[in-house]
PDB file of C-alpha atoms in Angstrom:
ATOM      1  CA  MET A   1     -11.830  -7.108   5.419  1.00 40.00           C
ATOM      2  CA  THR A   2     -13.538  -6.707   8.764  1.00 42.00           C
ATOM      3  CA  GLU A   3     -17.034  -5.367   9.187  1.00 44.00           C
ATOM      4  CA  THR A   4     -17.442  -2.096  11.017  1.00 45.00           C
ATOM      5  CA  THR A   5     -20.442  -0.591  12.669  1.00 44.00           C
ATOM      6  CA  ASP A   6     -22.453   2.309  11.323  1.00 48.00           C
ATOM      7  CA  THR A   7     -21.199   4.378  14.255  1.00 52.00           C
ATOM      8  CA  THR A   8     -17.640   4.483  12.899  1.00 60.00           C
ATOM      9  CA  PRO A   9     -17.368   7.749  10.938  1.00 61.00           C
ATOM     10  CA  GLY A  10     -16.116   7.366   7.385  1.00 63.00           C
ATOM     11  CA  TRP A  11     -16.749   3.623   7.123  1.00 70.00           C
ATOM     12  CA  LEU A  12     -19.298   2.109   4.811  1.00 76.00           C
ATOM     13  CA  SER A  13     -21.138  -1.092   5.566  1.00 84.00           C
ATOM     14  CA  HIS A  14     -20.139  -4.056   3.403  1.00 82.00           C
ATOM     15  CA  GLY A  15     -23.211  -3.566   1.213  1.00 86.00           C
ATOM     16  CA  GLU A  16     -22.688   0.180   0.875  1.00 84.00           C
ATOM     17  CA  LEU A  17     -19.041  -0.329  -0.081  1.00 79.00           C
ATOM     18  CA  GLU A  18     -19.935  -2.918  -2.732  1.00 77.00           C
ATOM     19  CA  ALA A  19     -22.571  -0.560  -4.177  1.00 82.00           C
ATOM     20  CA  ALA A  20     -20.093   2.345  -4.269  1.00 76.00           C
ATOM     21  CA  ARG A  21     -17.378   0.172  -5.849  1.00 74.00           C
ATOM     22  CA  GLY A  22     -19.766  -0.642  -8.671  1.00 77.00           C
ATOM     23  CA  ARG A  23     -20.494   3.003  -9.429  1.00 80.00           C
ATOM     24  CA  MET A  24     -17.374   5.105  -8.892  1.00 84.00           C
ATOM     25  CA  PRO A  25     -13.604   4.963  -8.414  1.00 90.00           C
ATOM     26  CA  ILE A  26     -12.487   4.638  -4.789  1.00 91.00           C
ATOM     27  CA  LEU A  27      -9.454   6.560  -3.453  1.00 96.00           C
ATOM     28  CA  TYR A  28      -6.623   4.490  -1.988  1.00 97.00           C
ATOM     29  CA  ILE A  29      -3.035   4.944  -0.873  1.00 98.00           C
ATOM     30  CA  ASN A  30      -0.103   2.644  -1.587  1.00 98.00           C
ATOM     31  CA  ALA A  31       3.008   2.944   0.556  1.00 98.00           C
ATOM     32  CA  VAL A  32       6.418   1.444  -0.143  1.00 98.00           C
ATOM     33  CA  PRO A  33       8.161   1.154   3.248  1.00 98.00           C
ATOM     34  CA  VAL A  34      11.912   1.640   2.938  1.00 98.00           C
ATOM     35  CA  ARG A  35      15.002   1.812   5.114  1.00 98.00           C
ATOM     36  CA  VAL A  36      17.507   4.530   4.236  1.00 97.00           C
ATOM     37  CA  ASP A  37      21.123   5.129   5.204  1.00 97.00           C
ATOM     38  CA  GLU A  38      22.514   8.374   6.645  1.00 96.00           C
ATOM     39  CA  SER A  39      22.763   9.918   3.158  1.00 96.00           C
ATOM     40  CA  GLY A  40      19.111   9.121   2.348  1.00 94.00           C
ATOM     41  CA  THR A  41      19.866   6.266  -0.061  1.00 96.00           C
ATOM     42  CA  VAL A  42      17.289   3.457   0.006  1.00 97.00           C
ATOM     43  CA  THR A  43      19.011   0.354   1.361  1.00 98.00           C
ATOM     44  CA  SER A  44      16.026  -1.985   1.741  1.00 98.00           C
ATOM     45  CA  VAL A  45      12.350  -2.329   0.868  1.00 98.00           C
ATOM     46  CA  GLY A  46       9.761  -3.898   3.170  1.00 97.00           C
ATOM     47  CA  LEU A  47       7.180  -6.177   1.568  1.00 97.00           C
ATOM     48  CA  LEU A  48       4.252  -7.780   3.327  1.00 97.00           C
ATOM     49  CA  LEU A  49       3.303 -11.414   2.937  1.00 95.00           C
ATOM     50  CA  ARG A  50      -0.487 -11.751   2.639  1.00 91.00           C
ATOM     51  CA  VAL A  51      -3.091 -14.421   2.036  1.00 87.00           C
ATOM     52  CA  GLY A  52      -5.558 -13.497  -0.712  1.00 79.00           C
ATOM     53  CA  PRO A  53      -9.294 -14.177  -0.658  1.00 75.00           C
ATOM     54  CA  ASP A  54      -8.657 -17.244  -2.840  1.00 81.00           C
ATOM     55  CA  GLY A  55      -6.046 -18.597  -0.389  1.00 84.00           C
ATOM     56  CA  SER A  56      -3.053 -17.617  -2.512  1.00 86.00           C
ATOM     57  CA  ILE A  57       0.004 -16.127  -0.819  1.00 90.00           C
ATOM     58  CA  SER A  58       1.628 -13.030  -2.279  1.00 93.00           C
ATOM     59  CA  ARG A  59       3.963 -10.157  -1.515  1.00 96.00           C
ATOM     60  CA  ALA A  60       2.287  -6.768  -1.168  1.00 96.00           C
ATOM     61  CA  LEU A  61       2.807  -3.106  -0.492  1.00 97.00           C
ATOM     62  CA  VAL A  62       0.995  -1.290   2.287  1.00 97.00           C
ATOM     63  CA  ALA A  63      -2.361  -0.267   0.823  1.00 95.00           C
ATOM     64  CA  GLY A  64      -5.793   0.872   1.883  1.00 95.00           C
ATOM     65  CA  ARG A  65      -8.729   3.201   1.400  1.00 94.00           C
ATOM     66  CA  VAL A  66      -8.808   6.857   2.291  1.00 96.00           C
ATOM     67  CA  LEU A  67     -11.877   7.420   4.447  1.00 93.00           C
ATOM     68  CA  TYR A  68     -14.416  10.176   4.023  1.00 89.00           C
ATOM     69  CA  HIS A  69     -13.135  13.350   5.694  1.00 91.00           C
ATOM     70  CA  GLU A  70      -9.670  11.825   6.277  1.00 94.00           C
ATOM     71  CA  ARG A  71      -6.506  13.605   5.187  1.00 95.00           C
ATOM     72  CA  VAL A  72      -4.251  11.557   2.899  1.00 96.00           C
ATOM     73  CA  ARG A  73      -1.405  11.952   5.410  1.00 96.00           C
ATOM     74  CA  ASP A  74      -3.609  10.494   8.141  1.00 96.00           C
ATOM     75  CA  ALA A  75      -4.627   7.584   5.883  1.00 97.00           C
ATOM     76  CA  LEU A  76      -0.940   6.850   5.238  1.00 97.00           C
ATOM     77  CA  LEU A  77      -0.186   6.832   8.958  1.00 96.00           C
ATOM     78  CA  ARG A  78      -3.239   4.672   9.737  1.00 96.00           C
ATOM     79  CA  HIS A  79      -2.407   2.019   7.140  1.00 96.00           C
ATOM     80  CA  LEU A  80       1.307   1.976   7.965  1.00 96.00           C
ATOM     81  CA  GLU A  81       0.499   1.440  11.647  1.00 95.00           C
ATOM     82  CA  LYS A  82      -2.154  -1.168  10.796  1.00 94.00           C
ATOM     83  CA  ASP A  83       0.271  -3.186   8.647  1.00 94.00           C
ATOM     84  CA  LEU A  84       3.698  -2.472  10.202  1.00 95.00           C
ATOM     85  CA  GLY A  85       2.813  -1.964  13.853  1.00 94.00           C
ATOM     86  CA  PRO A  86       2.680   1.047  16.182  1.00 93.00           C
ATOM     87  CA  VAL A  87       6.461   1.490  16.503  1.00 95.00           C
ATOM     88  CA  ALA A  88       7.427   1.415  12.804  1.00 95.00           C
ATOM     89  CA  LEU A  89       8.179   5.163  13.089  1.00 96.00           C
ATOM     90  CA  PRO A  90       7.294   6.240   9.542  1.00 97.00           C
ATOM     91  CA  ARG A  91       8.694   9.590   8.413  1.00 96.00           C
ATOM     92  CA  ILE A  92       5.943  11.252   6.426  1.00 94.00           C
ATOM     93  CA  PRO A  93       6.429  14.907   5.481  1.00 89.00           C
ATOM     94  CA  VAL A  94       3.862  17.487   6.545  1.00 90.00           C
ATOM     95  CA  SER A  95       2.672  17.749   2.951  1.00 91.00           C
ATOM     96  CA  PRO A  96       3.336  14.353   1.329  1.00 94.00           C
ATOM     97  CA  GLN A  97       3.683  14.160  -2.457  1.00 96.00           C
ATOM     98  CA  PRO A  98       3.015  10.874  -4.257  1.00 98.00           C
ATOM     99  CA  PHE A  99       5.685   9.551  -6.609  1.00 97.00           C
ATOM    100  CA  THR A 100       2.892   8.371  -8.945  1.00 97.00           C
ATOM    101  CA  VAL A 101      -0.837   7.774  -9.260  1.00 97.00           C
ATOM    102  CA  ALA A 102      -1.883   4.204 -10.032  1.00 97.00           C
ATOM    103  CA  GLU A 103      -5.274   3.417 -11.562  1.00 96.00           C
ATOM    104  CA  TYR A 104      -6.519  -0.075 -10.735  1.00 95.00           C
ATOM    105  CA  PHE A 105      -9.253  -1.382 -13.043  1.00 94.00           C
ATOM    106  CA  PRO A 106     -11.509  -4.424 -12.667  1.00 94.00           C
ATOM    107  CA  THR A 107     -10.768  -5.245 -16.319  1.00 93.00           C
ATOM    108  CA  PRO A 108      -7.259  -6.689 -16.766  1.00 93.00           C
ATOM    109  CA  GLY A 109      -4.987  -4.983 -19.290  1.00 93.00           C
ATOM    110  CA  VAL A 110      -6.346  -1.422 -19.165  1.00 94.00           C
ATOM    111  CA  THR A 111      -3.325  -0.407 -17.050  1.00 95.00           C
ATOM    112  CA  PRO A 112      -0.637  -2.535 -15.367  1.00 95.00           C
ATOM    113  CA  PHE A 113      -2.791  -2.384 -12.203  1.00 95.00           C
ATOM    114  CA  HIS A 114      -5.732  -4.724 -11.643  1.00 93.00           C
ATOM    115  CA  ASP A 115      -8.274  -5.074  -8.838  1.00 92.00           C
ATOM    116  CA  PRO A 116     -11.163  -7.387  -9.730  1.00 91.00           C
ATOM    117  CA  ARG A 117     -13.401  -5.717  -7.121  1.00 89.00           C
ATOM    118  CA  GLN A 118     -13.352  -2.158  -8.378  1.00 90.00           C
ATOM    119  CA  HIS A 119     -11.955   0.823 -10.208  1.00 94.00           C
ATOM    120  CA  ALA A 120      -9.567   2.421  -7.701  1.00 95.00           C
ATOM    121  CA  VAL A 121      -7.245   5.395  -7.889  1.00 97.00           C
ATOM    122  CA  SER A 122      -4.216   5.080  -5.619  1.00 97.00           C
ATOM    123  CA  LEU A 123      -1.768   7.766  -4.586  1.00 98.00           C
ATOM    124  CA  ALA A 124       1.581   5.999  -4.179  1.00 98.00           C
ATOM    125  CA  TYR A 125       4.245   7.067  -1.654  1.00 98.00           C
ATOM    126  CA  ILE A 126       7.721   5.979  -0.634  1.00 98.00           C
ATOM    127  CA  VAL A 127       7.912   6.122   3.161  1.00 98.00           C
ATOM    128  CA  PRO A 128      11.121   5.733   5.167  1.00 97.00           C
ATOM    129  CA  VAL A 129      10.569   3.839   8.411  1.00 97.00           C
ATOM    130  CA  SER A 130      13.148   3.635  11.180  1.00 96.00           C
ATOM    131  CA  GLY A 131      11.428   1.695  13.970  1.00 95.00           C
ATOM    132  CA  ASP A 132      10.698  -1.926  14.713  1.00 95.00           C
ATOM    133  CA  CYS A 133       8.194  -3.250  12.181  1.00 94.00           C
ATOM    134  CA  GLN A 134       5.960  -6.124  13.221  1.00 91.00           C
ATOM    135  CA  PRO A 135       3.245  -7.162  10.750  1.00 90.00           C
ATOM    136  CA  ARG A 136      -0.288  -6.946  12.055  1.00 83.00           C
ATOM    137  CA  GLN A 137      -3.874  -7.395  10.937  1.00 75.00           C
ATOM    138  CA  ASP A 138      -4.000  -9.585   7.828  1.00 79.00           C
ATOM    139  CA  ALA A 139      -0.263  -9.486   7.080  1.00 87.00           C
ATOM    140  CA  LEU A 140       1.511 -12.764   7.806  1.00 90.00           C
ATOM    141  CA  ASP A 141       5.048 -11.417   7.677  1.00 94.00           C
ATOM    142  CA  LEU A 142       7.212  -8.479   6.642  1.00 95.00           C
ATOM    143  CA  VAL A 143      10.472  -9.174   4.820  1.00 96.00           C
ATOM    144  CA  TRP A 144      13.149  -6.604   3.999  1.00 97.00           C
ATOM    145  CA  PHE A 145      14.714  -6.965   0.563  1.00 98.00           C
ATOM    146  CA  THR A 146      17.586  -5.087  -1.037  1.00 97.00           C
ATOM    147  CA  PRO A 147      16.368  -2.885  -3.909  1.00 98.00           C
ATOM    148  CA  GLU A 148      17.980  -5.326  -6.354  1.00 97.00           C
ATOM    149  CA  GLU A 149      16.172  -8.313  -4.822  1.00 97.00           C
ATOM    150  CA  ALA A 150      12.852  -6.437  -4.748  1.00 97.00           C
ATOM    151  CA  ALA A 151      13.151  -5.558  -8.447  1.00 97.00           C
ATOM    152  CA  GLY A 152      14.247  -9.083  -9.368  1.00 96.00           C
ATOM    153  CA  PRO A 153      12.031 -11.656 -11.069  1.00 96.00           C
ATOM    154  CA  ASP A 154      11.651 -13.903  -7.997  1.00 96.00           C
ATOM    155  CA  VAL A 155      10.024 -11.182  -5.883  1.00 96.00           C
ATOM    156  CA  GLN A 156       8.186  -9.571  -8.804  1.00 96.00           C
ATOM    157  CA  GLN A 157       6.361 -12.806  -9.658  1.00 95.00           C
ATOM    158  CA  GLU A 158       5.116 -13.036  -6.055  1.00 95.00           C
ATOM    159  CA  MET A 159       3.326  -9.667  -6.343  1.00 96.00           C
ATOM    160  CA  GLY A 160      -0.188  -9.452  -7.729  1.00 92.00           C
ATOM    161  CA  GLY A 161      -2.444  -6.799  -9.189  1.00 91.00           C
ATOM    162  CA  GLY A 162       0.413  -4.814 -10.688  1.00 94.00           C
ATOM    163  CA  GLN A 163       2.056  -4.015  -7.366  1.00 96.00           C
ATOM    164  CA  GLY A 164       5.351  -5.328  -8.751  1.00 96.00           C
ATOM    165  CA  ALA A 165       5.193  -2.656 -11.454  1.00 96.00           C
ATOM    166  CA  LEU A 166       4.423  -0.035  -8.804  1.00 97.00           C
ATOM    167  CA  LEU A 167       7.386  -1.209  -6.725  1.00 98.00           C
ATOM    168  CA  ARG A 168       9.675  -0.939  -9.756  1.00 97.00           C
ATOM    169  CA  GLN A 169       8.389   2.613 -10.364  1.00 97.00           C
ATOM    170  CA  ALA A 170       9.201   3.480  -6.750  1.00 98.00           C
ATOM    171  CA  LEU A 171      12.725   2.081  -7.061  1.00 98.00           C
ATOM    172  CA  ALA A 172      13.267   4.012 -10.301  1.00 97.00           C
ATOM    173  CA  HIS A 173      11.980   7.172  -8.612  1.00 97.00           C
ATOM    174  CA  VAL A 174      14.670   6.917  -5.912  1.00 97.00           C
ATOM    175  CA  GLY A 175      17.397   5.957  -8.395  1.00 95.00           C
ATOM    176  CA  ARG A 176      17.687   2.315  -7.260  1.00 94.00           C
ATOM    177  CA  LEU A 177      16.478   0.511 -10.389  1.00 87.00           C
ATOM    178  CA  GLU A 178      19.255  -0.551 -12.695  1.00 70.00           C
TER     179      GLU A 178
END
């Protein structure tokens, strides 16, 4: 995570964020980037390759905080551009509806979702993208998987914090989980 200045509206300093994380749930978004065919059927799922704070490498969904005074739609667009690049061309409806709400807890086992830093509530979306996706920021790579590959054990074991379970929920939501 990069430090930001106090002049950036909606951002907390590192210390302020840590204090808030210890006292209240933080609102996040998760986005599952997908490619769809002409009939709207999901044909592939894009997963990021990231390096964790401990140096481990894992597959991940697009994720990030919703800033103070930021619309959820704008947070989705900001994080998709940050992770997939400026020409990913995400298709987000005017009034996006999450396919689920995921609660991440610092204590493992409360839900399938775990974040050792905080209690976070994440609105999860499936977002078709049609442009050229180039990973940016802290993403090392973006790989497109078929829905079957993404739901398979090889990919699922590479996903941490319960994001594999969230991905499987997304695939079930669009009728692509067998």
